[in-house]
Short mmCIF file of N, CA and C in Angstrom, two decimals:
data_model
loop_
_atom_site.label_atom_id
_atom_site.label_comp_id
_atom_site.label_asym_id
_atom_site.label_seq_id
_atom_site.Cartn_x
_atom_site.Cartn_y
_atom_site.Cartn_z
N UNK X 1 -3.39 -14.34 -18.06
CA UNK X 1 -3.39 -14.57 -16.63
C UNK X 1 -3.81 -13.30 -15.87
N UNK X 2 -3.46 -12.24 -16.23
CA UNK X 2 -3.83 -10.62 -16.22
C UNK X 2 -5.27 -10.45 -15.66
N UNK X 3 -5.50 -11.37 -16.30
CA UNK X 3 -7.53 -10.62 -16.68
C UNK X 3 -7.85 -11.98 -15.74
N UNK X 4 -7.65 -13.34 -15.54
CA UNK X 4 -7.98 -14.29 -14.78
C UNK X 4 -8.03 -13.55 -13.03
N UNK X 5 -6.87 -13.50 -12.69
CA UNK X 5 -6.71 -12.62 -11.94
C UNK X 5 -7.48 -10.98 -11.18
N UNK X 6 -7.50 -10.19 -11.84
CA UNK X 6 -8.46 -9.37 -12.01
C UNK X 6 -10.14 -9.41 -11.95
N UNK X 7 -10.24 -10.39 -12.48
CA UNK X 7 -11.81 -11.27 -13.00
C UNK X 7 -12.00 -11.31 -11.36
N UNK X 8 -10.73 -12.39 -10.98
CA UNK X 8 -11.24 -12.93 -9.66
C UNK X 8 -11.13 -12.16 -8.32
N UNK X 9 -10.61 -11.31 -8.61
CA UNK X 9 -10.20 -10.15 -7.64
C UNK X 9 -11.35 -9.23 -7.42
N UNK X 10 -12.19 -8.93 -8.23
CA UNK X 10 -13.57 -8.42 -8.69
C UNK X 10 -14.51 -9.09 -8.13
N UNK X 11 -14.66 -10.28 -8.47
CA UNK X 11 -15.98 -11.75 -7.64
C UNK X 11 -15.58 -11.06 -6.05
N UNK X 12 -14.36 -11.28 -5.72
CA UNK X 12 -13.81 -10.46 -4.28
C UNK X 12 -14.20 -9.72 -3.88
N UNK X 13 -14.63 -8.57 -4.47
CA UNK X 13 -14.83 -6.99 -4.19
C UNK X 13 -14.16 -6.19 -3.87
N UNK X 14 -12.68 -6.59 -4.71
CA UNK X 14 -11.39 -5.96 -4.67
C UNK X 14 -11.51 -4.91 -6.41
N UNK X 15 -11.95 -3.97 -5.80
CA UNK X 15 -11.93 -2.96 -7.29
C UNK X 15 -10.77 -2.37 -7.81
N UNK X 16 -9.68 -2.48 -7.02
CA UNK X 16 -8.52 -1.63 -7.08
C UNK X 16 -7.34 -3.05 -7.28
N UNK X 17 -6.47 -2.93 -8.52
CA UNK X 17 -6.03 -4.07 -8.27
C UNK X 17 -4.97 -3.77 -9.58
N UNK X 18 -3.22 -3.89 -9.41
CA UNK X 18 -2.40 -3.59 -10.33
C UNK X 18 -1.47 -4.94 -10.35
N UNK X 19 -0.91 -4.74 -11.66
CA UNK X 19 -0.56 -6.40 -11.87
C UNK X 19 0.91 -5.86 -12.72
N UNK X 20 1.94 -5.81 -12.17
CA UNK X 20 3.20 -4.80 -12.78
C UNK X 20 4.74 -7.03 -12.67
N UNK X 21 5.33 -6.18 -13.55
CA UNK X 21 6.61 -7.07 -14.05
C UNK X 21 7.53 -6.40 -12.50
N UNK X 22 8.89 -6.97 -12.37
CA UNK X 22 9.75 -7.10 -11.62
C UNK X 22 10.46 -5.98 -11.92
N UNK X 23 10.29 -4.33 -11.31
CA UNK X 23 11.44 -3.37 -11.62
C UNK X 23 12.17 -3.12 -11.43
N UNK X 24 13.39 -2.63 -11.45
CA UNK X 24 14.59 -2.48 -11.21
C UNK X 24 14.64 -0.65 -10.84
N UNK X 25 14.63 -0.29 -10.16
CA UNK X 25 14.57 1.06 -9.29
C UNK X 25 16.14 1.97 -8.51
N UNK X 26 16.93 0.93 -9.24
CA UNK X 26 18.50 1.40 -9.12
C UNK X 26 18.46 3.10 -8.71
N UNK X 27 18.13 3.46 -10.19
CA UNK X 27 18.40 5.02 -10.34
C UNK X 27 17.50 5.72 -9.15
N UNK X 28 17.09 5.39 -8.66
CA UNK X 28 16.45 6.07 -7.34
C UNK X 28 17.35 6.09 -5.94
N UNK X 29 18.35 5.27 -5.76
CA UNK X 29 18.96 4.97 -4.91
C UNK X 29 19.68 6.09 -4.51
N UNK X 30 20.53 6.64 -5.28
CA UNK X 30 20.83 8.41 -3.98
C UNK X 30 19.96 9.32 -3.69
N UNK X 31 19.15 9.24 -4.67
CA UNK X 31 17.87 10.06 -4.23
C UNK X 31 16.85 9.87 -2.52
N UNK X 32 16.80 8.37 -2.64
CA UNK X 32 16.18 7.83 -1.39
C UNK X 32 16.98 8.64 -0.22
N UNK X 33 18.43 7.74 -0.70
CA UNK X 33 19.84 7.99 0.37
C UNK X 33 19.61 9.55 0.93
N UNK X 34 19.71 10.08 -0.37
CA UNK X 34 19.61 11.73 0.72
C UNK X 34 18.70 12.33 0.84
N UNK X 35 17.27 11.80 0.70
CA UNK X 35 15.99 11.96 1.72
C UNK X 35 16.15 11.23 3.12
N UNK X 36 16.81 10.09 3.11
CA UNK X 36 16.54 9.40 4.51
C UNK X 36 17.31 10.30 5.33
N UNK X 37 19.01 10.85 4.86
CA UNK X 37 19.51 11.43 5.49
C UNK X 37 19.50 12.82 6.43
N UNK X 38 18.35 13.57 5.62
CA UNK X 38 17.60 14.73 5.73
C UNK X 38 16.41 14.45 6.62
N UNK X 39 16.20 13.21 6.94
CA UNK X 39 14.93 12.74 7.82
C UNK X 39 13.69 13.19 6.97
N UNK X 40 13.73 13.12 5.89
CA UNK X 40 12.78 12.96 5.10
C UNK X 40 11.84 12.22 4.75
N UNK X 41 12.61 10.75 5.31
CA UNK X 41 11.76 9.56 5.31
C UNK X 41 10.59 9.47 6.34
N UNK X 42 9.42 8.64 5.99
CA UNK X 42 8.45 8.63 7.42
C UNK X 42 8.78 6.82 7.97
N UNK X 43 7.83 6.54 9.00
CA UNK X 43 8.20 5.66 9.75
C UNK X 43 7.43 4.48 8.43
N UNK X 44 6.88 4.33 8.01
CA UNK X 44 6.08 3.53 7.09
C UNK X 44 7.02 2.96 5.89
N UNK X 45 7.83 3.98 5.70
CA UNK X 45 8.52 3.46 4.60
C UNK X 45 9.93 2.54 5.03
N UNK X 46 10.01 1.31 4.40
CA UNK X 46 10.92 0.11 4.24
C UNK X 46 12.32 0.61 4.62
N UNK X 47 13.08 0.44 6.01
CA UNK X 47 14.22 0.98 5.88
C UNK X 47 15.08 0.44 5.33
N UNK X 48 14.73 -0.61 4.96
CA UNK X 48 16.30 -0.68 3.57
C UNK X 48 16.74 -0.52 2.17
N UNK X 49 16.76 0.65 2.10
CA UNK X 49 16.32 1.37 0.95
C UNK X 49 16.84 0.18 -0.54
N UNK X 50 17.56 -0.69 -0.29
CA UNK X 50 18.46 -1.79 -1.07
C UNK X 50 16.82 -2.67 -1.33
N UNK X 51 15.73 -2.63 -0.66
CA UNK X 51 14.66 -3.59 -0.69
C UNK X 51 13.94 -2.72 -1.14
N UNK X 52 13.84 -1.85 -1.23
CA UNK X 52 12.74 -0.86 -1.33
C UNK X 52 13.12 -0.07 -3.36
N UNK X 53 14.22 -0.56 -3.82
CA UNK X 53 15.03 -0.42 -5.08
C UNK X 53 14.67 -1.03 -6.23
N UNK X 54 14.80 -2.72 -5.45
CA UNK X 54 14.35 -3.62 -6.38
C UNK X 54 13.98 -4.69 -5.68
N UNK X 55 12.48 -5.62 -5.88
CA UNK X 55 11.88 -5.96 -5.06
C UNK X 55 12.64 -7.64 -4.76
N UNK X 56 13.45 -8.16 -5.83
CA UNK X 56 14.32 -9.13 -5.87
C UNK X 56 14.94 -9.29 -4.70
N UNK X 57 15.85 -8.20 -3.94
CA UNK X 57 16.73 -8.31 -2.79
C UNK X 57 16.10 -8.51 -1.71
N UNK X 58 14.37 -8.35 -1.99
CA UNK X 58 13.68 -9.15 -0.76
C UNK X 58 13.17 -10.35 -0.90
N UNK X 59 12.53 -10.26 -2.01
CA UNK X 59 11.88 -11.93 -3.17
C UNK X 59 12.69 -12.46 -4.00
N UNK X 60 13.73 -13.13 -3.69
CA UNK X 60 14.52 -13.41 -4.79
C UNK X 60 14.13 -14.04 -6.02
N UNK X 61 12.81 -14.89 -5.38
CA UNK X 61 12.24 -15.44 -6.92
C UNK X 61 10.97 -15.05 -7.38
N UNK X 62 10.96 -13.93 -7.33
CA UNK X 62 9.51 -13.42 -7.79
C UNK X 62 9.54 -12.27 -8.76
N UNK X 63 9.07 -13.20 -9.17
CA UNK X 63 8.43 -12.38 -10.61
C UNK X 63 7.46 -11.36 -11.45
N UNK X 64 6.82 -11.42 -10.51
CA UNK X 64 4.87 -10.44 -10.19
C UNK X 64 4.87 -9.73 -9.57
N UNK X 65 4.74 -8.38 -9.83
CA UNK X 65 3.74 -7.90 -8.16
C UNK X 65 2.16 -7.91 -8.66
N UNK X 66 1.54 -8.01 -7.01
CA UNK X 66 0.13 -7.29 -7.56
C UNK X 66 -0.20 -6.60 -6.48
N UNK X 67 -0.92 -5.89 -6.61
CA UNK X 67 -0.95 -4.39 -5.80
C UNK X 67 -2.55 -4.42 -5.78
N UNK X 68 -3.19 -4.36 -4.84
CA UNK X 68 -4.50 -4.18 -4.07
C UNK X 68 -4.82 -2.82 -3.58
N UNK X 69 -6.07 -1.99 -3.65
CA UNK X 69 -6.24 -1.23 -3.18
C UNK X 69 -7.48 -1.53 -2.50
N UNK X 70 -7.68 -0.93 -1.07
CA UNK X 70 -9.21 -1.63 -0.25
C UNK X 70 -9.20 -0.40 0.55
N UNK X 71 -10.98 0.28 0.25
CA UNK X 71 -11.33 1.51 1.22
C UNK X 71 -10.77 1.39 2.58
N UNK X 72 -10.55 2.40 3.10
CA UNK X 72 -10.34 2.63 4.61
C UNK X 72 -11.95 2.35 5.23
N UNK X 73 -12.73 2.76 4.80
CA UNK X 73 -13.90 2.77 5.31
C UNK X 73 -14.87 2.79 4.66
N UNK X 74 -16.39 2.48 5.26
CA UNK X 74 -17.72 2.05 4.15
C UNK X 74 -18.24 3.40 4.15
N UNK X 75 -18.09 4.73 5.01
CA UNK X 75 -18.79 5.56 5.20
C UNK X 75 -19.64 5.96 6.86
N UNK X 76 -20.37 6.60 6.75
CA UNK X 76 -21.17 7.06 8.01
C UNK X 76 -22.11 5.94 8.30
N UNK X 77 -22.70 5.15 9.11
CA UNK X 77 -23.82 4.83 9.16
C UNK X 77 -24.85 5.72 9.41
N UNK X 78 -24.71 6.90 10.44
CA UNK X 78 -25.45 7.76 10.63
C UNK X 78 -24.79 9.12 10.84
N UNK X 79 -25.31 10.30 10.20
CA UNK X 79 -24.24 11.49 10.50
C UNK X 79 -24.51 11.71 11.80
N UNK X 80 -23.05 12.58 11.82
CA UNK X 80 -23.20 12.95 13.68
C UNK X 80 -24.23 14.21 13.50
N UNK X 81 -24.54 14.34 14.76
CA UNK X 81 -25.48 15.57 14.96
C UNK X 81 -24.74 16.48 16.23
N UNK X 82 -25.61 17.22 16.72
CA UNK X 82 -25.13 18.33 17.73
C UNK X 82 -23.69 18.96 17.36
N UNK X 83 -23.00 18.95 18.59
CA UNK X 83 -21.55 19.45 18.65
C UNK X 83 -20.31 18.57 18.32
N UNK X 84 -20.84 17.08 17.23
CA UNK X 84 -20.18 16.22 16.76
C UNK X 84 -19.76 17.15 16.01
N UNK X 85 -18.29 16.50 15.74
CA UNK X 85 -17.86 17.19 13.87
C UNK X 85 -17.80 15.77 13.59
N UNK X 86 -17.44 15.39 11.88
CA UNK X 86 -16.68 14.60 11.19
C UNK X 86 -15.79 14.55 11.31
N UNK X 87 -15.18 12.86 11.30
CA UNK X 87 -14.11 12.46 11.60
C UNK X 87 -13.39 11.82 10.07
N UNK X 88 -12.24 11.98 9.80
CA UNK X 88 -11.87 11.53 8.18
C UNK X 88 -12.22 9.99 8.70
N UNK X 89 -12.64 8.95 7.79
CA UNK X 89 -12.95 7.60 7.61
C UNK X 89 -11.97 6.60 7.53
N UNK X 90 -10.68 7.23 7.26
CA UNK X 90 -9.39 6.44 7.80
C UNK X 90 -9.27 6.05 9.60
N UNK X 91 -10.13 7.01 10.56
CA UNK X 91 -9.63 6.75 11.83
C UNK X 91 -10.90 5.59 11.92
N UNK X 92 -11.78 5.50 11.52
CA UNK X 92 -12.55 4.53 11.60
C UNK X 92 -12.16 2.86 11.70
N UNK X 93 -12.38 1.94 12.42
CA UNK X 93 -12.65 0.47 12.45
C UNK X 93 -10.88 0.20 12.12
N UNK X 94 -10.35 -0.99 12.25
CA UNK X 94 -9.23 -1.43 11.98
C UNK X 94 -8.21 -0.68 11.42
N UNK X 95 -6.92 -0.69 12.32
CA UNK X 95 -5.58 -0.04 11.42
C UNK X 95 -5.55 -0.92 10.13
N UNK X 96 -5.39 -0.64 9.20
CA UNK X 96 -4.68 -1.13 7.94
C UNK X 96 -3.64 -1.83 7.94
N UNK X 97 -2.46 -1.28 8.90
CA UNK X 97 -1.22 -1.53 8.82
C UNK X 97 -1.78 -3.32 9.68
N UNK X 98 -2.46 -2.93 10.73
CA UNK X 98 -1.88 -4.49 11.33
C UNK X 98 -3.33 -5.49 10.49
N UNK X 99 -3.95 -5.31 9.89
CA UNK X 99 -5.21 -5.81 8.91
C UNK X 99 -3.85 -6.60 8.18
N UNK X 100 -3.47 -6.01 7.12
CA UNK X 100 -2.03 -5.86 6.48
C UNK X 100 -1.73 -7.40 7.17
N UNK X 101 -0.85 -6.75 8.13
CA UNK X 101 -0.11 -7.71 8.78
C UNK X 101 -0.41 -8.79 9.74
N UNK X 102 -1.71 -9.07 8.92
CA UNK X 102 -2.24 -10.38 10.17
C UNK X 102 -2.46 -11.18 8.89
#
């Protein structure tokens, strides 16, 4: 099912693509705890660190993950010239986060 998957994820033009079992991430749990407490955490990451442990306490019946990776961006169409600089290709075209979440 691995490679079905993958196969078809590819026809996609999804090159980046992980296919992992259900982990159990217990032993991370004071560790998280006293990064969040230290404000160590950033705004991106899942505040409940109980969901963020083991993916069950959010999916109770799931069994899979699969994990996608997709460029931020295609590149320059044209370089800048004059007193342009470069801009990193992440600030380019659509946030991710709400892409993501639509």
């Amino acid at each position: 099912m691995k490679k079905i998957i993958k196969e078809a994820a590819h026809r996609l033009g999804i090159e980046t693509i992980g296919i992992s079992r259900v982990t159990d991430f217990s032993h991370l749990e004071e560790f998280l705890i006293s990064r969040k407490n230290k404000g160590l955490d950033c705004e991106f990451e899942e505040r409940d660190i109980k969901k963020r442990i083991y993916a069950k306490n959010l999916f109770p019946d799931l069994r899979t993950i699969i994990a996608i990776g997709l460029p931020y961006g295609e590149g320059y169409k044209t370089p800048p010239g004059g007193n342009f600089g470069l801009l990193s290709l992440s600030s380019h075209g659509e946030d991710y986060h709400r892409t993501f979440n639509s």
